[in-house]
Every structure is written in structure tokens, then in C-alpha cells.
XYZ file of C-alpha atoms in Angstrom:
651
model
C 122.011 120.046 115.621
C 124.662 117.799 117.164
C 122.533 114.863 118.371
C 119.227 113.167 117.633
C 117.277 112.046 120.697
C 114.081 109.990 120.958
C 111.733 112.940 120.395
C 113.621 114.168 117.323
C 113.870 110.660 115.915
C 110.093 110.259 116.140
C 109.619 113.637 114.474
C 111.859 112.945 111.484
C 110.466 109.436 110.986
C 106.880 110.728 111.085
C 107.618 113.393 108.490
C 109.394 110.826 106.352
C 106.247 108.690 106.383
C 104.013 111.648 105.548
C 106.201 112.525 102.586
C 105.913 108.963 101.258
C 102.156 108.663 101.866
C 101.246 111.493 99.507
C 102.965 109.777 96.544
C 101.343 106.391 97.089
C 99.732 106.261 93.642
C 102.926 107.288 91.870
C 104.711 104.360 93.502
C 101.914 102.041 92.372
C 102.032 103.292 88.779
C 105.775 102.850 88.228
C 106.046 99.485 90.001
C 107.649 96.966 87.599
C 110.195 95.108 89.785
C 110.285 92.381 90.973
C 106.840 92.033 89.345
C 104.602 94.650 87.781
C 101.681 94.189 90.165
C 101.095 97.902 90.791
C 101.094 97.821 94.589
C 104.419 99.201 95.869
C 102.721 102.333 97.199
C 99.921 100.333 98.801
C 102.415 97.962 100.418
C 104.593 100.732 101.834
C 101.548 102.529 103.234
C 100.328 99.225 104.718
C 103.768 98.796 106.303
C 104.110 102.314 107.712
C 100.573 103.564 108.435
C 99.878 101.339 111.485
C 103.226 102.465 112.932
C 102.504 106.109 112.157
C 99.054 105.918 113.768
C 100.427 104.428 116.983
C 103.407 106.723 117.527
C 101.495 109.269 119.619
C 101.017 106.597 122.279
C 104.691 105.690 122.576
C 106.112 106.514 126.005
C 109.790 105.651 125.417
C 112.225 108.450 126.286
C 115.479 106.829 125.114
C 116.511 106.756 121.470
C 117.359 103.053 121.437
C 113.998 102.122 122.983
C 112.126 104.293 120.486
C 114.036 102.832 117.542
C 113.334 99.313 118.789
C 109.619 100.075 119.177
C 109.556 101.368 115.601
C 111.422 98.334 114.281
C 109.234 95.770 116.035
C 106.028 97.469 114.877
C 107.250 97.758 111.294
C 108.376 94.123 111.204
C 104.853 93.026 112.129
C 103.012 95.295 109.696
C 105.404 94.895 106.732
C 103.854 93.962 103.410
C 105.308 93.342 99.980
C 108.861 93.273 98.732
C 109.631 96.934 99.472
C 107.741 96.905 102.783
C 109.742 93.955 104.087
C 113.015 95.559 102.961
C 111.994 98.796 104.728
C 111.232 96.846 107.896
C 114.553 94.977 107.759
C 116.510 98.202 107.279
C 114.933 99.799 110.356
C 115.181 96.554 112.321
C 118.961 96.406 111.788
C 119.230 100.178 112.328
C 117.547 99.779 115.742
C 119.932 96.978 116.689
C 122.857 99.285 115.962
C 121.278 101.924 118.262
C 121.367 99.749 121.386
C 122.747 101.601 124.412
C 122.236 105.054 122.855
C 120.081 107.696 124.560
C 120.963 110.130 121.769
C 123.218 109.851 118.736
C 125.560 112.062 116.761
C 126.103 112.043 112.976
C 129.079 109.660 112.993
C 127.304 106.959 115.015
C 124.115 107.538 113.003
C 126.070 106.873 109.799
C 127.577 103.681 111.235
C 124.085 102.489 112.166
C 122.954 103.133 108.582
C 125.968 101.222 107.283
C 125.116 98.214 109.486
C 121.456 98.405 108.435
C 122.386 98.344 104.737
C 124.716 95.379 105.253
C 122.050 93.408 107.140
C 119.386 94.292 104.567
C 121.494 92.917 101.729
C 121.989 89.745 103.792
C 118.219 89.412 104.267
C 117.615 89.183 100.505
C 118.217 85.745 99.006
C 119.089 87.226 95.601
C 120.085 90.895 96.074
C 119.952 92.873 92.837
C 121.571 96.197 92.062
C 119.265 98.781 90.532
C 116.662 98.381 93.270
C 115.899 99.973 96.624
C 119.039 98.219 97.905
C 121.224 100.332 95.632
C 119.549 103.573 96.733
C 119.942 102.574 100.384
C 123.613 101.695 99.993
C 124.720 104.830 98.150
C 122.722 107.091 100.469
C 124.329 105.477 103.524
C 127.812 105.770 101.983
C 127.324 109.471 101.269
C 125.874 110.005 104.753
C 128.952 108.343 106.287
C 131.398 110.370 104.146
C 129.766 113.640 105.205
C 129.408 112.632 108.872
C 133.031 111.630 109.234
C 134.101 114.928 107.656
C 132.418 116.775 110.542
C 129.316 118.170 108.800
C 126.195 119.009 110.826
C 123.048 116.870 110.571
C 121.110 119.415 108.466
C 123.886 119.630 105.870
C 124.399 115.864 105.823
C 120.744 115.158 105.120
C 120.510 117.812 102.403
C 123.596 116.547 100.564
C 122.720 112.878 101.024
C 119.364 113.602 99.360
C 121.200 114.866 96.304
C 123.174 111.607 96.117
C 120.013 109.530 96.660
C 118.272 111.277 93.777
C 121.303 110.819 91.531
C 121.397 107.072 92.206
C 117.630 106.776 91.867
C 117.849 108.236 88.362
C 120.430 105.603 87.455
C 118.084 102.747 88.405
C 116.292 103.382 85.085
C 119.139 101.570 83.330
C 120.444 99.027 85.846
C 117.919 96.205 85.408
C 116.267 94.885 82.216
C 112.778 95.502 83.615
C 113.506 99.173 84.302
C 115.304 99.722 80.991
C 112.336 98.253 79.153
C 109.753 100.241 81.124
C 111.808 103.497 81.247
C 111.011 104.067 84.939
C 113.000 104.240 88.161
C 112.683 101.553 90.812
C 109.474 102.097 92.791
C 110.954 100.861 96.082
C 113.976 103.110 95.575
C 111.667 106.070 94.999
C 109.793 105.130 98.176
C 112.983 105.328 100.223
C 114.016 108.569 98.510
C 110.663 110.154 99.430
C 110.950 108.903 103.014
C 114.495 110.212 103.368
C 113.509 113.529 101.783
C 110.805 113.921 104.442
C 113.357 113.193 107.165
C 115.626 115.835 105.651
C 112.778 118.357 105.689
C 112.207 117.616 109.373
C 115.879 118.170 110.150
C 115.717 121.552 108.412
C 112.471 122.546 110.115
C 110.398 122.521 106.917
C 107.021 120.781 106.501
C 107.265 117.651 104.356
C 105.023 119.232 101.753
C 107.304 122.188 101.058
C 108.886 122.423 97.637
C 107.995 120.575 94.435
C 106.223 117.226 94.427
C 109.249 114.934 94.468
C 107.329 111.846 93.406
C 105.763 113.696 90.490
C 109.182 114.087 88.915
C 109.272 110.329 88.364
C 105.568 109.761 87.662
C 105.392 108.304 84.177
C 103.589 105.164 83.044
C 105.863 102.207 82.264
C 106.296 101.733 78.528
C 106.327 97.945 78.687
C 106.219 95.365 81.472
C 106.623 91.619 81.746
C 103.856 89.534 83.351
C 104.472 87.780 86.654
C 105.704 84.205 86.273
C 104.505 83.111 89.737
C 100.987 83.310 91.085
C 101.206 84.540 94.673
C 103.054 86.882 97.004
C 103.106 85.075 100.357
C 104.328 86.367 103.712
C 104.569 84.856 107.159
C 105.424 86.280 110.573
C 107.285 83.427 112.260
C 108.668 82.768 115.717
C 111.323 80.029 115.302
C 111.120 77.028 117.596
C 113.847 77.150 120.264
C 117.008 75.057 120.095
C 116.233 73.540 116.735
C 112.991 71.849 117.822
C 110.985 70.382 114.945
C 107.278 69.666 114.746
C 106.672 66.214 113.232
C 105.113 66.323 109.769
C 101.380 65.726 109.916
C 99.340 63.946 107.264
C 97.932 66.079 104.541
C 94.520 65.052 105.701
C 91.121 65.916 104.323
C 89.969 69.447 103.884
C 93.407 70.759 102.928
C 92.492 71.337 99.306
C 91.789 74.779 97.979
C 88.253 75.795 99.018
C 85.884 76.304 96.121
C 87.254 73.708 93.699
C 86.163 73.518 90.068
C 83.082 71.453 90.841
C 81.901 73.584 93.730
C 83.019 77.176 93.573
C 80.503 79.944 94.161
C 81.680 82.708 91.865
C 85.359 82.031 92.446
C 88.310 81.458 90.172
C 90.555 78.643 91.302
C 94.312 78.595 91.657
C 95.737 76.112 89.142
C 98.114 73.613 90.674
C 101.702 74.746 90.349
C 104.333 72.564 88.737
C 106.187 70.228 90.998
C 109.464 71.776 90.034
C 112.759 71.325 91.818
C 112.748 71.271 95.561
C 109.120 70.092 95.893
C 110.088 67.351 98.333
C 108.164 66.488 101.439
C 109.281 68.562 104.428
C 112.241 66.879 106.047
C 113.299 66.530 109.645
C 116.353 67.953 111.373
C 118.670 65.993 109.113
C 117.178 67.799 106.097
C 118.656 71.130 107.122
C 120.846 72.521 104.363
C 124.285 71.515 105.548
C 122.888 68.548 107.480
C 122.857 69.771 111.090
C 120.672 71.768 113.422
C 121.873 75.393 113.771
C 123.518 75.967 117.175
C 120.994 78.671 118.114
C 117.895 77.189 116.527
C 116.514 77.873 113.067
C 118.252 81.022 111.864
C 117.899 83.315 108.844
C 120.228 81.266 106.628
C 118.329 78.090 107.431
C 114.979 79.574 106.389
C 116.612 81.075 103.314
C 117.829 77.662 102.176
C 114.573 75.995 103.167
C 112.506 78.251 100.897
C 114.932 79.116 98.099
C 113.596 76.412 95.768
C 109.956 77.287 96.511
C 109.920 80.450 94.405
C 111.726 83.771 94.144
C 111.858 87.271 95.696
C 112.729 85.574 98.988
C 113.372 87.928 101.924
C 114.004 87.036 105.572
C 113.657 90.123 107.777
C 114.146 90.185 111.558
C 116.265 87.934 113.731
C 116.111 84.628 115.582
C 113.331 85.902 117.859
C 110.919 86.974 115.109
C 111.184 86.630 111.334
C 109.086 88.172 108.566
C 109.319 85.871 105.534
C 108.428 87.050 102.012
C 108.190 84.752 98.966
C 106.738 84.776 95.453
C 105.481 81.264 94.780
C 102.928 79.118 92.972
C 102.281 77.021 96.075
C 102.070 79.033 99.319
C 100.502 76.105 101.164
C 103.480 73.826 100.495
C 105.904 76.544 101.582
C 103.900 77.141 104.738
C 103.884 73.434 105.583
C 107.684 73.510 105.658
C 107.871 76.733 107.654
C 105.415 75.440 110.251
C 107.723 72.538 111.110
C 110.444 74.883 112.322
C 108.543 77.907 113.593
C 105.252 79.122 115.022
C 103.384 81.057 112.333
C 101.885 84.136 113.989
C 100.276 85.617 110.890
C 100.192 85.192 107.135
C 99.303 87.193 104.040
C 98.760 85.747 100.556
C 98.041 88.071 97.615
C 97.697 87.515 93.911
C 100.605 88.809 91.825
C 98.281 89.632 88.944
C 98.071 93.405 88.426
C 94.809 94.785 89.743
C 93.395 95.698 86.315
C 94.711 92.772 84.256
C 91.835 90.595 82.989
C 89.783 91.559 86.041
C 86.158 90.352 85.777
C 84.960 93.473 87.615
C 87.014 96.363 86.208
C 84.814 99.023 87.806
C 84.000 97.492 91.226
C 86.235 96.890 94.255
C 84.942 94.227 96.660
C 85.608 94.566 100.394
C 84.641 92.421 103.382
C 85.299 92.571 107.089
C 87.215 89.631 108.527
C 84.058 88.005 109.925
C 82.853 87.297 106.361
C 84.169 83.952 105.075
C 84.390 83.583 101.293
C 86.281 80.977 99.224
C 90.002 81.571 99.574
C 90.515 81.207 95.818
C 87.925 83.922 95.182
C 89.524 86.249 97.701
C 92.930 85.848 96.085
C 91.844 85.947 92.445
C 89.760 89.105 92.857
C 92.075 90.845 95.303
C 89.258 91.203 97.838
C 90.323 93.644 100.563
C 89.702 92.438 104.131
C 89.074 94.979 106.904
C 90.241 93.282 110.121
C 88.183 92.999 113.284
C 90.119 93.376 116.519
C 90.760 90.353 118.715
C 91.557 90.792 122.402
C 93.712 87.920 123.683
C 93.678 88.422 127.447
C 94.989 92.013 127.491
C 96.550 92.234 124.019
C 94.736 93.449 120.907
C 95.526 91.858 117.536
C 94.126 92.709 114.130
C 92.325 89.645 112.829
C 94.146 87.810 110.005
C 96.897 90.466 109.884
C 98.512 89.963 113.283
C 97.129 86.510 114.044
C 95.877 83.873 111.630
C 92.602 82.073 112.263
C 94.350 78.714 112.513
C 96.816 80.081 115.057
C 94.018 81.531 117.170
C 92.299 78.163 117.441
C 95.606 76.442 118.180
C 96.225 78.840 121.049
C 92.687 78.458 122.373
C 93.289 74.721 122.631
C 96.727 75.024 124.201
C 96.374 77.970 126.600
C 93.852 77.146 129.275
C 93.799 80.688 130.654
C 93.384 82.417 127.277
C 90.287 84.631 127.174
C 89.259 85.710 123.666
C 87.008 88.624 122.822
C 86.384 90.449 119.571
C 85.481 94.016 118.668
C 84.766 95.963 115.513
C 87.545 97.147 113.188
C 89.306 100.391 114.004
C 87.623 103.344 112.196
C 90.892 104.216 110.495
C 91.094 100.706 109.007
C 87.735 101.296 107.314
C 88.739 104.723 106.029
C 92.094 103.484 104.729
C 90.480 100.498 102.978
C 87.794 102.686 101.374
C 90.317 105.228 100.138
C 92.587 102.541 98.677
C 89.640 100.847 96.946
C 88.396 104.136 95.484
C 91.866 104.764 94.070
C 91.629 101.457 92.151
C 87.992 101.276 91.117
C 85.080 103.523 90.255
C 82.751 101.891 92.820
C 83.139 99.977 96.089
C 80.887 97.263 97.515
C 81.528 96.373 101.174
C 80.026 93.397 103.040
C 79.756 93.537 106.843
C 78.825 90.876 109.372
C 75.495 91.317 111.105
C 74.922 94.685 112.770
C 73.154 92.731 115.534
C 76.368 90.902 116.412
C 78.981 93.633 116.060
C 79.545 97.339 115.544
C 81.390 96.666 112.278
C 78.524 97.905 110.106
C 78.137 101.097 112.139
C 81.902 101.602 112.052
C 81.859 101.390 108.262
C 79.083 103.990 108.129
C 81.047 106.260 110.477
C 84.148 105.969 108.270
C 82.015 106.728 105.237
C 81.007 110.076 106.763
C 84.684 111.056 106.969
C 85.025 110.944 103.174
C 84.088 113.669 100.676
C 80.508 113.518 99.413
C 81.612 112.517 95.914
C 83.498 109.530 97.328
C 80.642 108.534 99.653
C 78.359 108.237 96.634
C 80.685 105.615 95.132
C 80.547 103.246 98.135
C 77.731 100.799 98.913
C 77.741 99.082 102.340
C 75.741 95.890 102.941
C 74.715 94.668 106.390
C 74.542 90.932 105.639
C 72.642 90.156 108.885
C 74.769 87.010 108.865
C 78.277 85.906 109.756
C 81.012 83.673 108.353
C 79.891 81.689 105.294
C 76.328 82.965 105.764
C 77.651 86.374 104.766
C 79.994 84.698 102.276
C 77.146 83.075 100.345
C 75.521 86.494 99.946
C 78.862 87.874 98.745
C 79.105 85.079 96.154
C 75.542 85.781 95.023
C 76.383 89.468 94.481
C 79.564 88.501 92.645
C 77.643 86.346 90.178
C 75.229 89.198 89.499
C 78.065 91.658 88.904
C 79.795 89.214 86.566
C 76.525 88.989 84.619
C 76.698 92.746 84.066
C 74.242 94.010 86.687
C 75.087 97.293 88.384
C 76.199 97.587 92.007
C 72.905 98.942 93.304
C 70.870 96.151 91.692
C 73.224 93.475 93.028
C 73.192 95.012 96.513
C 69.398 95.245 96.579
C 69.113 91.613 95.473
C 71.302 90.204 98.256
C 69.701 92.452 100.879
C 66.401 90.898 99.886
C 67.821 87.421 100.399
C 69.470 87.902 103.808
C 66.617 86.181 105.629
C 66.814 83.143 103.328
C 70.175 81.946 104.671
C 69.690 78.774 106.718
C 72.357 77.646 109.186
C 73.107 75.044 111.807
C 76.289 74.683 113.838
C 77.820 72.279 116.339
C 79.658 73.535 119.431
C 82.072 71.152 121.101
C 82.252 72.983 124.430
C 80.882 76.074 126.169
C 84.204 76.478 127.968
C 85.452 79.137 125.567
C 82.296 81.216 125.844
C 82.721 81.066 129.614
C 86.384 82.140 129.382
C 85.452 85.099 127.218
C 82.775 86.217 129.682
C 79.839 85.523 127.350
C 78.346 82.820 129.596
C 78.466 82.268 133.365
C 80.735 79.529 134.702
C 77.660 77.533 135.728
C 76.685 77.072 132.072
C 80.009 75.450 131.252
C 79.834 73.228 134.342
C 76.326 72.052 133.443
C 77.308 71.274 129.854
C 80.288 69.214 131.008
C 78.206 67.475 133.657
C 75.476 66.433 131.222
C 77.833 65.733 128.319
C 75.602 67.463 125.791
C 76.825 69.277 122.665
C 74.963 72.530 121.929
C 73.626 73.345 118.456
C 73.365 76.947 117.269
C 72.077 78.911 114.292
C 72.036 82.487 113.020
C 68.529 83.865 112.644
C 67.472 87.459 112.025
C 71.055 88.567 112.476
C 71.577 86.934 115.892
C 73.067 83.760 117.329
C 70.383 81.472 118.776
C 70.347 78.063 120.501
C 68.816 75.243 118.447
C 68.865 72.334 120.847
C 71.711 69.918 121.512
C 73.185 66.525 120.715
C 73.366 64.030 123.554
C 76.720 62.699 122.318
C 79.423 63.555 119.808
C 79.120 60.232 117.999
C 78.237 60.682 114.299
C 77.795 64.391 114.977
C 78.354 65.373 111.336
C 75.605 63.043 110.119
C 73.213 64.270 112.797
C 73.805 67.940 111.990
C 73.339 67.367 108.244
C 70.057 65.520 108.873
C 68.764 68.327 111.075
C 69.733 70.924 108.501
C 67.986 69.002 105.705
C 64.738 69.200 107.661
C 64.929 72.981 107.327
C 65.499 72.905 103.543
C 63.050 72.286 100.728
C 63.633 68.944 98.955
C 62.462 70.601 95.738
C 64.968 73.443 95.931
C 68.623 73.774 95.017
C 71.167 75.499 97.251
C 74.591 77.041 97.514
C 76.368 75.749 100.630
C 79.194 76.920 102.848
C 80.955 74.552 105.267
C 82.843 76.242 108.094
C 85.185 74.620 110.616
C 87.689 75.837 113.181
C 90.532 73.378 113.849
C 88.801 70.222 112.596
C 89.119 69.803 108.789
C 88.144 66.156 109.155
C 84.663 67.313 110.170
C 84.401 69.407 107.001
C 85.121 66.384 104.820
C 82.608 64.226 106.684
C 79.967 66.944 106.305
C 80.676 67.122 102.581
C 80.340 63.337 102.307
C 77.026 63.339 104.176
C 75.671 66.091 101.950
C 76.803 64.232 98.834
C 74.878 61.142 100.001
C 71.708 63.158 100.573
C 69.123 63.986 97.904
C 69.738 67.726 98.273
C 70.374 69.568 95.018
C 73.630 71.496 95.483
C 74.555 74.103 92.871
C 77.786 75.219 94.568
C 79.677 74.434 97.749
C 82.878 75.553 99.480
C 84.575 74.977 102.797
C 86.719 77.394 104.784
C 88.327 77.884 108.192
C 85.780 79.905 110.154
C 86.172 83.563 111.043
C 87.747 84.395 114.391
C 84.555 86.068 115.588
C 82.787 82.718 115.186
C 85.534 80.734 116.908
C 85.887 83.239 119.722
C 82.253 82.626 120.679
C 82.103 78.897 119.971
C 85.710 77.714 120.327
C 87.777 75.001 118.615
C 85.963 71.882 117.498
C 83.084 73.934 116.124
C 81.643 73.453 112.653
C 78.696 75.063 110.920
C 76.673 74.638 107.725
C 75.153 77.551 105.819
C 72.711 77.235 102.914
C 71.290 79.840 100.521
C 68.505 78.790 98.142
C 69.085 79.499 94.481
C 66.834 82.315 93.207
C 64.662 80.190 90.937
C 63.817 77.806 93.800
C 63.626 80.257 96.713
C 60.427 81.293 98.306
């Protein structure tokens, strides 16, 4: 073969992904660098699977357009250290393809060379003995063979030999690998991917031959614990021409939900040390070097901005769209700085603690859909997997919390007067993928869904369950919470406490299913405008609400959203809502409470103050930014209270 065109490029990339997917668990097991958190395989699958699933719908006929489509998709779905490096490599590779309808070996090798160079530049502290080393030596061998006139099939076959040789050497290049006696997991991931591409070039299925990953599948002999608490990632669109958003006050409600005095079932992130570089975000004059970059906030600027915030810093992409990766003790402080110079389109924050290290539930994986709001500290500490609902913004679908953050959704709803927001259930494949990943980590799975009377999420989970083998289906328990947001979250926290007490999954599930009707709620809606925009109410309803100046109140009862009257003005609205809620609660009982808000953290603090002044007995309380499915119906400015009676006082 003399040239690779768009169709062939798609074919070899697909087979490369398939080859990597089947060794996911091997990559997890040998993962010791940069931290031994056992998720390299999961992160690479998370990075590549959404791209793989969407490739059948691609209509591009030119190679450069296809490569760009791949790069953009991968940049958005990237996760983890190796996933972000993968995405950067293909992003730079696509840039080198511009203007090419098809490409020969020599130009292909030059594109690989550029991609390696740009990938090294994207890493704040590049280390030899990692995936970078495997990438570089493979590209060098590819270039040597291409410039000598070899055909594609021969080049790929011989480059694989070099890649394997270098991969073996990573056992001894870094202290972590020497101590653990394993190869670099990210390097193995690339080797598997490239081996699949080679198989495609030779016309062989990716599964032919010995299990390549199995050759390196050995448990690490010794590993060092992570020194930082979180792996944080942000998809960022830099502000044009060096524009800076003024720093806002910290404000109420910015603390970690579920603090020590009020956490339902959740561990709390300890405050990180101040450490060097923990200054307040600066303005334009605080740019490293002292001046605004000529083309806005570029990669080097963000690298310097975040370097002192932690380690494992990667900046993938270019000035139009960056994917930032950082290991840190304080993701919120890092995000506050980033937000001054760029629009944050999505974020991910995961615990760096290995999945099985000191886990309070060693046998049970906990899953929720993205309409279930639990304390953020609990979600991070337990590694709770979130299955994303789909959000339709005008004509564009986004996966909730993965491709758009809740805070960003509400910001856009305020700013874009023509933005119509609708939600739909998660994609069936997202359920299946989440179930399979959870089963690989734990013996049993407990999944919490928002109300089946509000969404098809519960039915989608059941449909995905039927796609699994019978033995796996028996290990998964799905709960229809008949609630939403923190109403579902309080039931989750109740089940968590029961599991931590040693009860089995079935007993815990039966208990919370029996308590679904005990959740009491009351919410305030600032405007019906957003429900009108999304087509859920006629325009006349919004006009009447504006004309009369009333503020609707809502609640969730028997799994559905219902109207519960209105306030005639917004004055003292938090006090009024608390008083109305208290009328629905028993003064003799004690309750767990969830406070939900959209873009108004001040309201959450005022609600907490009003509750503290009341005579209500509160056993636990947390506050959280409300799920997108709640905000899409009710809009910014909304807040809601949820209460679940404690078992000894219920009834």
C-alpha cells in the first residue's frame, strides 16, 4: 500500500482501539506511574470508546478532515494522564495532516515526528521511561523505515518490534517501575494500539496472534502511595485576546458539601497545605513573564499558571480548546485561576486513591445517573461512577457533567436568551460500559436512578442489564428512587450508611425502596421562562407569570414534579420556603437534609441559616449544585430543599 486515505485511516484507528480495549484490565493492574491508582486501562477506554462508537456516523471523505474529527473528539473525551497524552498526540498528528487527502509513508512519519514533539511540549515535566519514550522511539523507527522506501505494511511490522523493545526497557528507566518490576502502563497502551493498527495494515484481525498485553501482565511488586489527593481535568476555551474575568468573592456556599458536622455518609477532603504558589488569582500583570500573550492565553501561560498547584500537569490542544490535567490537593483553587482566563466547558475530578485501598465497601460498586445529587466529597472518596444523562442545547447533544458542567449550563442559560435546553436518558452504551467497568472492580453493583416517572433512565438501565450475561445480571441491583437531585441523593446516603454497617446489598436496597415515599421536598422557581424555552410550558404561562410577578413553588411527589402554590414576591424567599417546608415535617422527628441550588450559592447559605434557627432536629445536611435535569426544567435562580426522616422517627 502506497497511501493511506480517510477510509483506511478510520479502519486502522478502529482496530488499534479494539486491540487496546481487550487488555483494559492488564493496563489497570500494572499502573504505577505517575501514581498507582489502577485506572490507566479505564482512562484509555474512557478516552477512546466514545470516539470509537461515533466513527460509523462520520461523513468526512478527506484524510485531513477525518484526522481532525478524531482529534477533536478525543480531546473532549480524554481522561487521565495517558488519555490526555493520547489525545495530544493525535491532536498534533491531525494538525500535521492539514491539506492531505491521502498520505504516503514519508509524510506519515513526519506527522508522527511533529506529534511526538508537540506531545513532549504539552507535558510540564516530561519523563523518560513513560509513554513518551515509547512514542518517540516508535516514531523515529517509523521515520527511518519510511525514508528508506519501505512499504506501509513492512514499516508497521518493524516499528512494532522497536516499540516492544523500548517498552521492555521502561521497566528500568524510572524508580517506580524498577521498584514494581513492571513496564509503563501508558506505554503498553500505545504499544497495543499501534499493534492493532499494524494488524489492520496487514489485513489481520486485531485478535490474531498471542495476547500482547498478557505478556506484560504481572502484579507490581511494590508501589508508592499517591502524595496528592485528586486528579483534576478541565476542558477550557481560552478568552480571546488576553481578556480576564475579574476575581469574584469566595462567597458563601463555596465550601466542600457535606462538611464534618453535616455529611450524610461521606468522607471529607482534608484541606490541602497552602504550599508555594497558593496566592490569590492575579490579573493580567500576574502572567508569568508579566505581559499578556500576543494571541491570548496560550499553552505556556496555563502551564506556568498551574505548575505550582500540583504535578502531572498536561496541557493538550491549542489556543482554541485546551484539555488541562493536574494532580492536586485543591482542585477548586486551581479551577478558580483557570476560570479567570478561560471558559470551562467541562470538568472531571477523581480521587487518586487506588480503588481497593482502605475502601469502606470492598465488595460493592456504587453508581448513580447524573440526575442524582450526592455530596461531592462522598462521590470523590468512594469513586462513585456517574452515568451521564444527555442534554440537548438547541440542536447539540452533550453528555451531562462530562461534556458540560452543571455550573456552565446555568451560566449559559442566563447569558443566551435563545438557548433551549432539553434532557434525555443516558445512552444505552453508557449504562453497559459503566456496569461492565463496575463489575470488573467489585463483586456487586448498586445503581441509583432518578424517578422512572420523570425520565427513561431507569428503563435504560434495565435494558442495558439485559445485554449482560446472566451471571453478571445477578450481581447488579438497580433502584428507581422515584425522586430526583438530592431527594435521590438522600436515599443513596441512607443505603451507604446501611452498607457501611455491614448489611448486604439486597437488604439496603429494600430499605431505601421502602422509604422513597418519605422524602419531602419544596423548591422555588425564579422564572417559568426556561420551561417555556424548552417547550415544557406554553408561552402564555411565562407571560402570565411575568405579568403577575409571582414565583412558583414546586415539589416532587410520587415520582413526579407538582406545583405547590407560589410566592407573591421574591423578598425573604428563603425564609418563606423553609417555613412552608417545616409545616410538612414532624416537629418530633429528626431529618437528613439536602439543599440544592443552581447558580445562586447565596440562597443555599441563607437556607442553611434559616434551618439552623428553626427547632428542626437535623442529623445530617449537605448542599450541592443541582442536577442539570432539575435546572433544565426550572432554570437558574432555582433552589430546593429535600428532607428524609431518620428511621427511628419516621412513620
